[in-house]
Structures are given as C-alpha cells and as structure tokens.
XYZ file of N, CA and C in Angstrom:
744
model
N -24.749 -35.148 -52.436
C -25.403 -35.267 -51.139
C -24.355 -35.239 -50.017
N -23.316 -36.006 -50.227
C -22.240 -36.058 -49.246
C -21.549 -34.707 -49.122
N -21.376 -34.044 -50.285
C -20.736 -32.727 -50.310
C -21.575 -31.708 -49.547
N -22.907 -31.794 -49.713
C -23.821 -30.873 -49.033
C -23.751 -31.071 -47.520
N -23.704 -32.350 -47.090
C -23.606 -32.636 -45.662
C -22.288 -32.119 -45.092
N -21.219 -32.234 -45.892
C -19.909 -31.755 -45.443
C -19.917 -30.244 -45.242
N -20.569 -29.545 -46.184
C -20.659 -28.082 -46.085
C -21.444 -27.680 -44.842
N -22.567 -28.381 -44.614
C -23.389 -28.078 -43.438
C -22.618 -28.349 -42.147
N -21.817 -29.418 -42.155
C -21.032 -29.754 -40.972
C -19.976 -28.680 -40.697
N -19.338 -28.208 -41.769
C -18.321 -27.155 -41.626
C -18.948 -25.879 -41.082
N -20.135 -25.542 -41.638
C -20.846 -24.338 -41.172
C -21.221 -24.474 -39.704
N -21.680 -25.673 -39.332
C -22.070 -25.918 -37.946
C -20.878 -25.794 -37.008
N -19.737 -26.382 -37.424
C -18.528 -26.290 -36.609
C -18.039 -24.850 -36.492
N -18.104 -24.132 -37.622
C -17.666 -22.732 -37.623
C -18.547 -21.881 -36.717
N -19.859 -22.158 -36.771
C -20.791 -21.412 -35.915
C -20.519 -21.690 -34.442
N -20.268 -22.979 -34.138
C -19.965 -23.342 -32.758
C -18.678 -22.696 -32.276
N -17.657 -22.685 -33.147
C -16.381 -22.071 -32.795
C -16.539 -20.569 -32.586
N -17.320 -19.936 -33.477
C -17.558 -18.493 -33.368
C -18.281 -18.158 -32.059
N -19.262 -19.014 -31.720
C -19.994 -18.804 -30.470
C -19.093 -18.958 -29.260
N -18.183 -19.954 -29.320
C -17.254 -20.174 -28.211
C -16.314 -18.986 -28.045
N -15.878 -18.424 -29.190
C -14.995 -17.251 -29.138
C -15.720 -16.057 -28.513
N -16.976 -15.852 -28.929
C -17.761 -14.748 -28.369
C -17.954 -14.915 -26.867
N -18.221 -16.141 -26.432
C -18.403 -16.414 -25.010
C -17.117 -16.152 -24.241
N -15.987 -16.563 -24.837
C -14.683 -16.343 -24.206
C -14.395 -14.852 -24.045
N -14.648 -14.091 -25.128
C -14.418 -12.645 -25.078
C -15.350 -11.974 -24.073
N -16.590 -12.471 -24.011
C -17.555 -11.922 -23.057
C -17.087 -12.154 -21.621
N -16.560 -13.350 -21.353
C -16.084 -13.667 -20.007
C -14.880 -12.810 -19.627
N -13.994 -12.573 -20.621
C -12.832 -11.719 -20.362
C -13.278 -10.306 -20.010
N -14.229 -9.786 -20.797
C -14.736 -8.431 -20.557
C -15.442 -8.347 -19.204
N -16.192 -9.395 -18.860
C -16.886 -9.414 -17.572
C -15.892 -9.410 -16.421
N -14.834 -10.244 -16.546
C -13.822 -10.301 -15.490
C -13.112 -8.958 -15.336
N -12.865 -8.298 -16.478
C -12.202 -6.994 -16.435
C -13.067 -5.971 -15.715
N -14.374 -5.992 -16.006
C -15.302 -5.057 -15.368
C -15.349 -5.294 -13.866
N -15.355 -6.570 -13.467
C -15.445 -6.899 -12.046
C -14.155 -6.586 -11.294
N -13.025 -6.509 -12.025
C -11.752 -6.208 -11.378
C -11.656 -4.739 -10.978
N -12.279 -3.841 -11.755
C -12.272 -2.415 -11.436
C -13.271 -2.160 -10.315
N -12.761 -1.651 -9.183
C -13.625 -1.549 -8.007
C -13.542 -0.164 -7.373
N -14.597 0.170 -6.651
C -14.691 1.427 -5.919
C -14.865 1.148 -4.431
N -14.414 2.077 -3.600
C -14.666 2.014 -2.165
C -15.727 3.053 -1.833
N -16.887 2.585 -1.386
C -18.024 3.462 -1.133
C -18.446 3.400 0.332
N -19.177 4.429 0.752
C -19.686 4.487 2.122
C -21.064 3.840 2.175
N -21.275 2.969 3.162
C -22.564 2.299 3.348
C -22.963 2.399 4.819
N -24.221 2.103 5.083
C -24.711 2.113 6.463
C -24.148 0.913 7.216
N -23.580 1.140 8.386
C -23.037 0.055 9.199
C -24.130 -0.628 10.008
N -25.252 0.021 10.154
C -26.397 -0.489 10.913
C -27.645 0.204 10.391
N -28.798 -0.202 10.851
C -30.037 0.463 10.446
C -30.022 1.910 10.933
N -30.419 2.808 10.040
C -30.418 4.237 10.348
C -31.825 4.782 10.148
N -32.342 5.475 11.139
C -33.681 6.064 11.041
C -33.626 7.382 10.280
N -34.742 7.761 9.679
C -34.829 9.053 9.004
C -34.579 10.174 10.006
N -33.877 11.215 9.567
C -33.530 12.386 10.381
C -32.445 12.094 11.418
N -31.820 10.909 11.317
C -30.716 10.570 12.219
C -29.475 11.383 11.836
N -28.824 11.991 12.817
C -27.554 12.668 12.580
C -26.459 11.605 12.539
N -25.700 11.572 11.467
C -24.733 10.499 11.239
C -23.437 10.712 12.013
N -22.927 9.596 12.545
C -21.627 9.579 13.209
C -20.820 8.402 12.693
N -19.621 8.224 13.205
C -18.754 7.124 12.756
C -19.423 5.762 12.915
N -20.189 5.588 13.987
C -20.801 4.288 14.263
C -21.858 3.903 13.228
N -22.354 4.870 12.472
C -23.388 4.586 11.475
C -22.811 4.224 10.103
N -21.496 4.377 9.925
C -20.900 4.269 8.596
C -19.875 3.145 8.511
N -19.765 2.566 7.324
C -18.742 1.573 7.030
C -18.323 1.734 5.573
N -17.164 1.168 5.237
C -16.658 1.219 3.864
C -16.805 -0.157 3.231
N -17.376 -0.196 2.029
C -17.512 -1.458 1.300
C -16.876 -1.317 -0.082
N -16.484 -2.452 -0.639
C -15.855 -2.483 -1.961
C -16.872 -2.983 -2.980
N -17.031 -2.239 -4.067
C -18.070 -2.539 -5.059
C -17.470 -2.456 -6.462
N -17.802 -3.403 -7.366
C -17.360 -3.272 -8.755
C -17.871 -1.965 -9.359
N -17.037 -1.312 -10.149
C -17.405 -0.029 -10.750
C -18.722 -0.129 -11.510
N -18.922 -1.244 -12.211
C -20.126 -1.412 -13.027
C -21.397 -1.441 -12.190
N -21.279 -1.800 -10.914
C -22.455 -1.926 -10.055
C -22.620 -0.744 -9.098
N -21.727 0.230 -9.176
C -21.796 1.377 -8.264
C -22.922 2.313 -8.691
N -23.861 2.617 -7.801
C -24.967 3.507 -8.164
C -24.494 4.946 -8.344
N -25.157 5.658 -9.217
C -24.821 7.059 -9.463
C -25.118 7.886 -8.214
N -24.179 8.760 -7.867
C -24.380 9.617 -6.708
C -23.972 8.993 -5.397
N -23.261 7.851 -5.444
C -22.813 7.198 -4.209
C -21.712 8.019 -3.543
N -21.652 7.955 -2.228
C -20.631 8.683 -1.470
C -19.349 7.862 -1.452
N -18.244 8.429 -1.946
C -16.965 7.734 -1.993
C -16.296 7.725 -0.622
N -15.375 6.779 -0.456
C -14.667 6.627 0.822
C -14.001 7.925 1.254
N -13.367 8.622 0.304
C -12.642 9.846 0.657
C -13.576 10.978 1.081
N -14.889 10.807 0.849
C -15.864 11.833 1.223
C -16.600 11.496 2.520
N -16.192 10.421 3.174
C -16.902 9.952 4.366
C -16.996 11.024 5.444
N -15.910 11.770 5.641
C -15.893 12.771 6.709
C -16.956 13.845 6.512
N -17.362 14.074 5.260
C -18.372 15.100 4.986
C -19.724 14.711 5.576
N -19.986 13.414 5.720
C -21.277 12.943 6.222
C -21.431 13.136 7.725
N -20.320 13.177 8.435
C -20.380 13.239 9.893
C -21.060 14.525 10.360
N -22.061 14.365 11.212
C -22.788 15.512 11.728
C -23.936 15.969 10.854
N -24.164 15.279 9.721
C -25.270 15.648 8.835
C -26.434 14.672 9.016
N -27.639 15.131 8.696
C -28.831 14.296 8.841
C -29.041 13.404 7.627
N -29.480 12.178 7.898
C -29.904 11.267 6.836
C -31.408 11.469 6.643
N -31.816 11.811 5.432
C -33.216 12.157 5.180
C -34.123 10.940 5.107
N -33.552 9.775 4.756
C -34.347 8.560 4.567
C -33.843 7.456 5.493
N -34.696 6.498 5.845
C -34.219 5.349 6.630
C -33.323 4.460 5.778
N -32.288 3.896 6.386
C -31.345 3.030 5.682
C -31.247 1.685 6.375
N -31.026 0.650 5.574
C -30.772 -0.684 6.111
C -29.271 -0.901 6.221
N -28.856 -1.767 7.116
C -27.434 -2.090 7.263
C -26.880 -2.602 5.938
N -25.747 -2.064 5.527
C -25.119 -2.474 4.276
C -25.567 -1.681 3.065
N -26.578 -0.842 3.207
C -27.091 -0.065 2.077
C -26.116 1.049 1.713
N -25.790 1.158 0.417
C -24.892 2.210 -0.055
C -25.569 3.567 0.105
N -24.829 4.534 0.609
C -25.382 5.862 0.867
C -25.192 6.754 -0.357
N -26.272 7.359 -0.808
C -26.240 8.299 -1.928
C -26.330 9.723 -1.394
N -25.809 10.666 -2.173
C -25.824 12.057 -1.729
C -27.240 12.588 -1.563
N -28.184 12.093 -2.369
C -29.549 12.622 -2.231
C -30.275 12.051 -1.010
N -29.605 11.164 -0.262
C -30.154 10.700 1.012
C -29.787 11.654 2.157
N -28.843 12.560 1.889
C -28.227 13.357 2.950
C -28.646 14.820 2.867
N -28.920 15.398 4.022
C -29.187 16.830 4.102
C -27.842 17.548 4.057
N -27.522 18.138 2.904
C -26.222 18.798 2.757
C -26.301 20.283 3.060
N -27.460 20.726 3.561
C -27.589 22.110 4.001
C -27.009 22.266 5.392
N -27.305 23.360 6.024
C -26.756 23.627 7.352
C -27.511 22.911 8.464
N -28.779 22.534 8.198
C -29.593 21.914 9.244
C -28.977 20.601 9.696
N -28.774 20.462 10.996
C -28.255 19.218 11.540
C -26.763 19.050 11.379
N -26.109 20.049 10.729
C -24.676 19.907 10.482
C -23.886 20.639 11.559
N -22.954 19.964 12.162
C -22.156 20.585 13.211
C -20.712 20.149 13.071
N -19.843 21.098 12.818
C -18.426 20.786 12.739
C -17.918 20.280 14.082
N -18.461 20.838 15.160
C -18.016 20.446 16.501
C -18.248 18.965 16.766
N -19.296 18.389 16.157
C -19.598 16.976 16.380
C -18.572 16.061 15.731
N -17.746 16.608 14.828
C -16.747 15.807 14.130
C -15.371 15.887 14.782
N -15.231 16.701 15.822
C -13.938 16.865 16.485
C -13.820 15.864 17.628
N -12.725 15.128 17.659
C -12.510 14.165 18.730
C -12.292 14.892 20.056
N -12.669 14.218 21.138
C -12.499 14.784 22.477
C -11.019 15.083 22.726
N -10.728 16.265 23.219
C -9.352 16.661 23.490
C -8.680 17.356 22.327
N -9.314 17.350 21.161
C -8.759 17.985 19.975
C -9.446 19.327 19.725
N -8.925 20.065 18.744
C -9.479 21.359 18.378
C -9.584 21.443 16.853
N -10.442 22.331 16.381
C -10.531 22.614 14.944
C -9.923 23.986 14.708
N -8.955 24.056 13.794
C -8.288 25.328 13.504
C -8.380 25.617 12.022
N -8.798 26.819 11.685
C -8.967 27.215 10.294
C -7.806 28.094 9.852
N -7.216 27.735 8.703
C -6.125 28.502 8.119
C -6.597 29.138 6.826
N -6.046 30.294 6.522
C -6.352 30.964 5.263
C -5.502 30.355 4.163
N -6.126 29.884 3.088
C -5.386 29.208 2.023
C -4.462 30.166 1.295
N -4.805 31.454 1.241
C -3.926 32.385 0.536
C -2.608 32.595 1.271
N -2.543 32.091 2.514
C -1.298 32.153 3.271
C -0.616 30.794 3.343
N -1.245 29.780 2.797
C -0.706 28.424 2.824
C -0.729 27.885 1.406
N 0.426 27.522 0.870
C 0.484 27.075 -0.507
C 0.574 25.566 -0.594
N 0.165 25.028 -1.733
C 0.250 23.590 -1.968
C -1.084 22.903 -1.792
N -1.552 22.162 -2.792
C -2.766 21.349 -2.752
C -4.036 22.189 -2.599
N -4.011 23.454 -3.036
C -5.128 24.342 -2.739
C -6.465 23.837 -3.261
N -6.476 23.191 -4.421
C -7.746 22.776 -5.011
C -7.943 21.268 -4.967
N -7.127 20.554 -4.206
C -7.192 19.098 -4.204
C -7.636 18.506 -2.876
N -7.501 19.245 -1.801
C -7.797 18.692 -0.485
C -9.292 18.573 -0.248
N -9.662 17.504 0.462
C -11.058 17.251 0.797
C -11.149 16.797 2.250
N -12.310 16.972 2.883
C -12.480 16.486 4.255
C -12.134 15.004 4.362
N -11.393 14.655 5.407
C -10.970 13.271 5.593
C -9.550 13.012 5.143
N -8.994 13.884 4.291
C -7.613 13.723 3.871
C -6.673 13.951 5.057
N -5.509 13.341 4.973
C -4.464 13.531 5.984
C -3.282 14.235 5.329
N -2.635 15.107 6.070
C -1.533 15.855 5.470
C -0.465 16.204 6.494
N 0.710 16.538 5.952
C 1.799 17.093 6.750
C 1.887 18.583 6.441
N 2.470 19.330 7.351
C 2.654 20.764 7.149
C 4.147 21.077 7.199
N 4.658 21.698 6.123
C 6.049 22.139 6.072
C 6.109 23.642 6.304
N 7.161 24.091 6.953
C 7.356 25.521 7.193
C 8.710 25.948 6.638
N 8.728 27.032 5.870
C 9.963 27.611 5.353
C 10.125 29.003 5.960
N 11.303 29.270 6.508
C 11.486 30.539 7.219
C 12.972 30.873 7.317
N 13.265 32.115 7.650
C 14.632 32.546 7.905
C 14.956 32.273 9.365
N 15.883 31.351 9.577
C 16.228 30.974 10.946
C 16.922 32.135 11.656
N 16.459 32.485 12.850
C 17.079 33.597 13.580
C 18.560 33.327 13.853
N 19.340 34.378 13.914
C 20.769 34.252 14.166
C 21.538 35.233 13.319
N 22.848 35.147 13.389
C 23.679 36.083 12.643
C 23.534 35.897 11.137
N 23.490 34.643 10.672
C 23.421 34.381 9.235
C 21.999 34.464 8.688
N 20.997 34.262 9.548
C 19.591 34.267 9.131
C 19.399 33.391 7.884
N 19.842 32.143 7.957
C 19.755 31.232 6.814
C 18.315 30.775 6.582
N 17.980 30.554 5.305
C 16.656 30.071 4.910
C 16.597 28.562 5.114
N 15.580 28.081 5.834
C 15.469 26.655 6.127
C 14.029 26.191 5.921
N 13.879 24.883 5.700
C 12.557 24.255 5.613
C 12.523 23.059 6.547
N 11.422 22.913 7.259
C 11.303 21.811 8.212
C 9.868 21.312 8.230
N 9.706 19.984 8.459
C 8.367 19.432 8.672
C 7.880 19.892 10.037
N 6.799 20.662 10.023
C 6.301 21.261 11.259
C 5.368 20.312 12.006
N 4.377 19.752 11.283
C 3.395 18.843 11.876
C 3.112 17.707 10.903
N 2.714 16.557 11.431
C 2.458 15.379 10.603
C 1.080 14.787 10.885
N 0.505 14.207 9.846
C -0.713 13.394 9.971
C -1.908 14.170 10.540
N -2.108 15.388 10.062
C -3.270 16.171 10.478
C -4.468 15.818 9.603
N -5.654 15.777 10.185
C -6.872 15.428 9.451
C -7.595 16.695 9.009
N -7.992 16.719 7.731
C -8.772 17.837 7.196
C -10.233 17.656 7.605
N -10.786 18.630 8.306
C -12.189 18.578 8.726
C -13.113 19.258 7.724
N -12.653 20.343 7.135
C -13.509 21.094 6.210
C -12.646 21.947 5.299
N -13.188 22.271 4.119
C -12.522 23.168 3.180
C -13.499 24.273 2.806
N -13.072 25.524 2.936
C -13.932 26.642 2.604
C -15.185 26.654 3.457
N -16.215 27.320 2.949
C -17.503 27.356 3.636
C -18.382 26.195 3.213
N -18.162 25.685 1.995
C -18.981 24.588 1.468
C -18.191 23.884 0.382
N -17.892 22.607 0.543
C -17.076 21.865 -0.425
C -17.720 21.786 -1.788
N -19.020 22.064 -1.895
C -19.709 21.973 -3.174
C -19.606 23.276 -3.964
N -18.994 24.295 -3.378
C -18.914 25.588 -4.041
C -17.707 25.693 -4.963
N -16.833 24.687 -5.000
C -15.684 24.713 -5.887
C -14.430 25.114 -5.128
N -13.736 26.173 -5.607
C -12.517 26.622 -4.952
C -12.823 27.116 -3.537
N -11.829 27.069 -2.678
C -12.060 27.465 -1.300
C -10.929 28.351 -0.811
N -11.211 29.170 0.183
C -10.232 30.122 0.695
C -9.718 29.747 2.070
N -10.352 28.776 2.720
C -9.929 28.368 4.058
C -9.862 26.854 4.166
N -9.102 26.408 5.141
C -8.932 24.977 5.390
C -8.981 24.764 6.896
N -9.825 23.838 7.352
C -9.964 23.573 8.784
C -9.351 22.220 9.120
N -8.425 22.210 10.072
C -7.697 21.004 10.459
C -8.019 20.622 11.896
N -7.943 19.322 12.177
C -8.084 18.839 13.549
C -6.699 18.794 14.183
N -6.526 19.515 15.289
C -5.217 19.631 15.927
C -5.365 19.534 17.443
N -4.242 19.292 18.106
C -4.211 19.366 19.564
C -4.075 20.838 19.957
N -4.339 21.187 21.222
C -4.149 22.579 21.647
C -2.729 23.087 21.392
N -1.718 22.247 21.654
C -0.329 22.656 21.418
C -0.067 22.882 19.932
N -0.617 21.997 19.089
C -0.449 22.160 17.648
C -1.128 23.431 17.153
N -2.259 23.777 17.756
C -2.965 25.001 17.372
C -2.103 26.229 17.651
N -1.447 26.244 18.796
C -0.567 27.361 19.132
C 0.595 27.448 18.150
N 1.174 26.292 17.819
C 2.300 26.250 16.889
C 1.886 26.748 15.508
N 0.723 26.303 15.029
C 0.241 26.728 13.717
C -0.094 28.215 13.685
N -0.670 28.721 14.772
C -1.023 30.141 14.831
C 0.223 31.010 14.682
N 1.301 30.600 15.348
C 2.553 31.345 15.231
C 3.161 31.179 13.841
N 3.202 29.924 13.359
C 3.839 29.639 12.074
C 3.119 30.317 10.917
N 1.794 30.442 11.005
C 1.039 31.084 9.931
C 1.461 32.543 9.767
N 1.824 33.175 10.871
C 2.245 34.575 10.831
C 3.722 34.729 10.472
N 4.558 33.792 10.949
C 6.005 33.987 10.869
C 6.693 33.221 9.748
N 6.002 32.252 9.121
C 6.648 31.415 8.107
C 5.757 31.269 6.877
N 6.313 30.623 5.858
C 5.519 30.216 4.695
C 5.181 28.739 4.868
N 3.894 28.420 4.895
C 3.451 27.044 5.116
C 3.100 26.369 3.804
N 3.301 25.056 3.775
C 2.950 24.260 2.589
C 2.376 22.924 3.044
N 1.322 22.475 2.362
C 0.701 21.191 2.672
C 1.323 20.078 1.845
N 1.450 18.896 2.446
C 1.890 17.690 1.737
C 0.860 16.606 2.014
N 0.166 16.152 0.980
C -0.893 15.152 1.138
C -0.299 13.771 1.391
N -0.881 13.037 2.340
C -0.432 11.692 2.687
C -1.375 10.643 2.104
N -0.878 9.411 1.989
C -1.741 8.283 1.658
C -2.719 8.065 2.804
N -3.944 7.673 2.471
C -4.942 7.429 3.514
C -4.561 6.244 4.395
N -3.646 5.385 3.901
C -3.205 4.220 4.676
C -1.928 4.490 5.473
N -1.360 5.674 5.310
C -0.113 6.022 5.987
C -0.421 6.931 7.171
N -0.420 6.364 8.355
C -0.746 7.145 9.556
C 0.435 7.218 10.523
N 1.590 6.699 10.104
C 2.769 6.735 10.968
C 3.464 8.093 10.857
N 3.987 8.566 11.963
C 4.729 9.823 11.976
C 6.198 9.543 12.256
N 7.075 10.241 11.547
C 8.508 10.081 11.780
C 8.886 10.750 13.096
N 9.689 10.055 13.877
C 10.104 10.610 15.170
C 11.119 11.729 14.990
N 11.901 11.664 13.901
C 12.889 12.699 13.623
C 12.710 13.200 12.198
N 12.719 14.498 12.031
C 12.631 15.096 10.698
C 13.844 15.985 10.483
N 14.347 15.996 9.256
C 15.548 16.777 8.965
C 15.208 18.233 8.682
N 16.184 19.087 8.872
C 16.051 20.505 8.558
C 16.850 20.765 7.292
N 16.198 21.298 6.265
C 16.837 21.493 4.967
C 17.240 22.952 4.802
N 18.524 23.164 4.436
C 18.998 24.499 4.074
C 19.937 24.355 2.883
N 20.571 25.453 2.463
C 21.435 25.385 1.289
C 22.667 24.524 1.530
N 23.087 24.377 2.773
C 24.280 23.582 3.074
C 24.063 22.092 2.833
N 22.857 21.586 3.107
C 22.612 20.144 2.933
C 21.589 19.853 1.846
N 21.280 20.846 1.018
C 20.252 20.687 -0.014
C 20.598 19.579 -1.003
N 21.819 19.559 -1.522
C 22.203 18.556 -2.520
C 22.230 17.159 -1.915
N 22.680 17.044 -0.669
C 22.686 15.735 -0.003
C 21.262 15.236 0.205
N 20.370 16.132 0.606
C 18.967 15.755 0.800
C 18.328 15.352 -0.519
N 18.693 16.030 -1.605
C 18.165 15.697 -2.928
C 18.584 14.288 -3.329
N 19.841 13.923 -3.069
C 20.333 12.585 -3.394
C 19.573 11.527 -2.612
N 19.335 11.764 -1.331
C 18.580 10.815 -0.508
C 17.152 10.665 -1.007
N 16.553 11.776 -1.422
C 15.176 11.739 -1.915
C 15.072 10.907 -3.184
N 16.068 11.029 -4.067
C 16.069 10.242 -5.306
C 16.195 8.757 -4.995
N 17.074 8.396 -4.059
C 17.260 6.990 -3.690
C 16.003 6.400 -3.071
N 15.259 7.202 -2.315
C 14.040 6.718 -1.661
C 12.946 6.379 -2.663
N 12.951 7.034 -3.827
C 11.879 6.845 -4.807
C 12.204 5.815 -5.875
N 13.396 5.244 -5.873
C 13.786 4.309 -6.929
C 12.894 3.082 -6.987
N 12.527 2.549 -5.832
C 11.746 1.310 -5.792
C 10.284 1.541 -5.441
N 9.839 2.783 -5.559
C 8.451 3.107 -5.240
C 7.651 3.236 -6.523
N 6.541 2.510 -6.611
C 5.652 2.588 -7.760
C 4.303 3.126 -7.325
N 3.755 3.975 -8.146
C 2.443 4.542 -7.826
C 1.363 3.503 -8.065
N 0.390 3.433 -7.166
C -0.749 2.525 -7.293
C -1.999 3.345 -7.572
N -2.651 3.067 -8.685
C -3.843 3.811 -9.068
C -5.072 3.027 -8.642
N -5.957 3.656 -7.874
C -7.192 3.014 -7.425
C -8.353 3.941 -7.696
N -9.548 3.352 -7.759
C -10.760 4.137 -7.918
C -11.308 4.493 -6.555
N -11.702 5.760 -6.400
C -12.316 6.180 -5.140
C -13.525 7.032 -5.447
C-alpha cells in the first residue's frame, strides 16, 4: 500500500515537473515571437472612404510579427500610398492593408507627393547602374559620378555628386517587377546637375539607411593616385560597424 502511494506520488511530481517545463518552454517561445517586430503603416486619424492620402493621414506603428495582418503596408512602402485613394473608411490607429487602397491610376498623382520648391526628375536605369532591382519609393540614396576629368591627363575620377535624394517612383508601376526608370525628388539646381551628369558621366546609386539623413559637407574625389589610401580609410571605417537586421 505504501509502495503504491509512493509510485503515485512520484508520477504526480513527474507530471507536475513536466507541466512546468512545458509552460516554461511555451513562455520562452512566446517571448521570442513577441520580440520579432514589424514597422507598419497605420491611419494617423480617421479617414473617410475615397479620401486621397497624404502625410497627415499616415503614421508608423510597431507590431509583433505574429500579429501583423496579411497584406499590411510596410514602413518602407509608405511613400507609395501618398496621392492614392483609400477605398474604405479607417479609424485612427488602424493598420492599412493593400486591399484598402486604390492602386490604379484613379486618384493617384505624383505631383501631390512633391514638396513645395522641389522637382521630380526621372532617370533611365539603363544609364544608371547600382541597386537596379532593389530601390523602392521612399528610399533615400546618394548618387556617385565616374568620369574622365577634363585636362591634359584626362584622369578617371569618381565623386559623390548628390546626397540624400528621395525616391518618388520606380518604373511605371512598382507592382510590375523590374523597372526601367527611377524618379527622384530634387531641387531645380540638382535637376540641372543630374541632367548634365546623366549625359556626360556614369552614374551609380548608393542606398542609405532610412535613419541617416545627414549629408557630408565635404566629399573626396577618388582617382588612381589616392585609390589605395582611400581603400585603407574605408577598411578602418568599417571595423567597428555591425549590420543590424530588422523586419520591414
């Protein structure tokens, strides 16, 4: 009798321990799921049906990956919404899904996305190399130019031409896949510079972090004379830099 009670007690303790382990593992898995997060676009205020969206209607919220609805608009895609109609009424804080948005031409205006005093300039991608299939509206980039410097030696040089330009559009429709054109927001002076550089130089895009909006006041000119020195500086700059992976 005593032996039977001992066996039952051991089984009971083992069951309790097993349950505690399962609960512990469940909590770990739950915490891990909640740690993985996405940045999504949501309504900043109540939006009426057929409202053309602008910056004032949108905000960015952070959501656990497990709770993100299918078809939600990611932070990096926010610029695509500007100037487009919202087909359904939205409440403040409501996550915006692509099927809420009129992605056709109706209600869409590139001009409505250009800041006052700025211009939209379209470049042919076959004349501009770098990031051809990776750029999306809202991205920020620098433009490098490589050319033969005029003079007796006509040396080949590369220089940062423009910094922190905003991508307004890619191709005719970002949903069509590859694109042949890229539209940037520029000042009138920058537009003139790009128009000349597109004809006279080889241009290359350099994608920036979305949090990096500072422009260097001085940029170096790279040629064969200082190439090795510039390479050494570039290596030293990256020694303490670690890549941060985030969900978008």
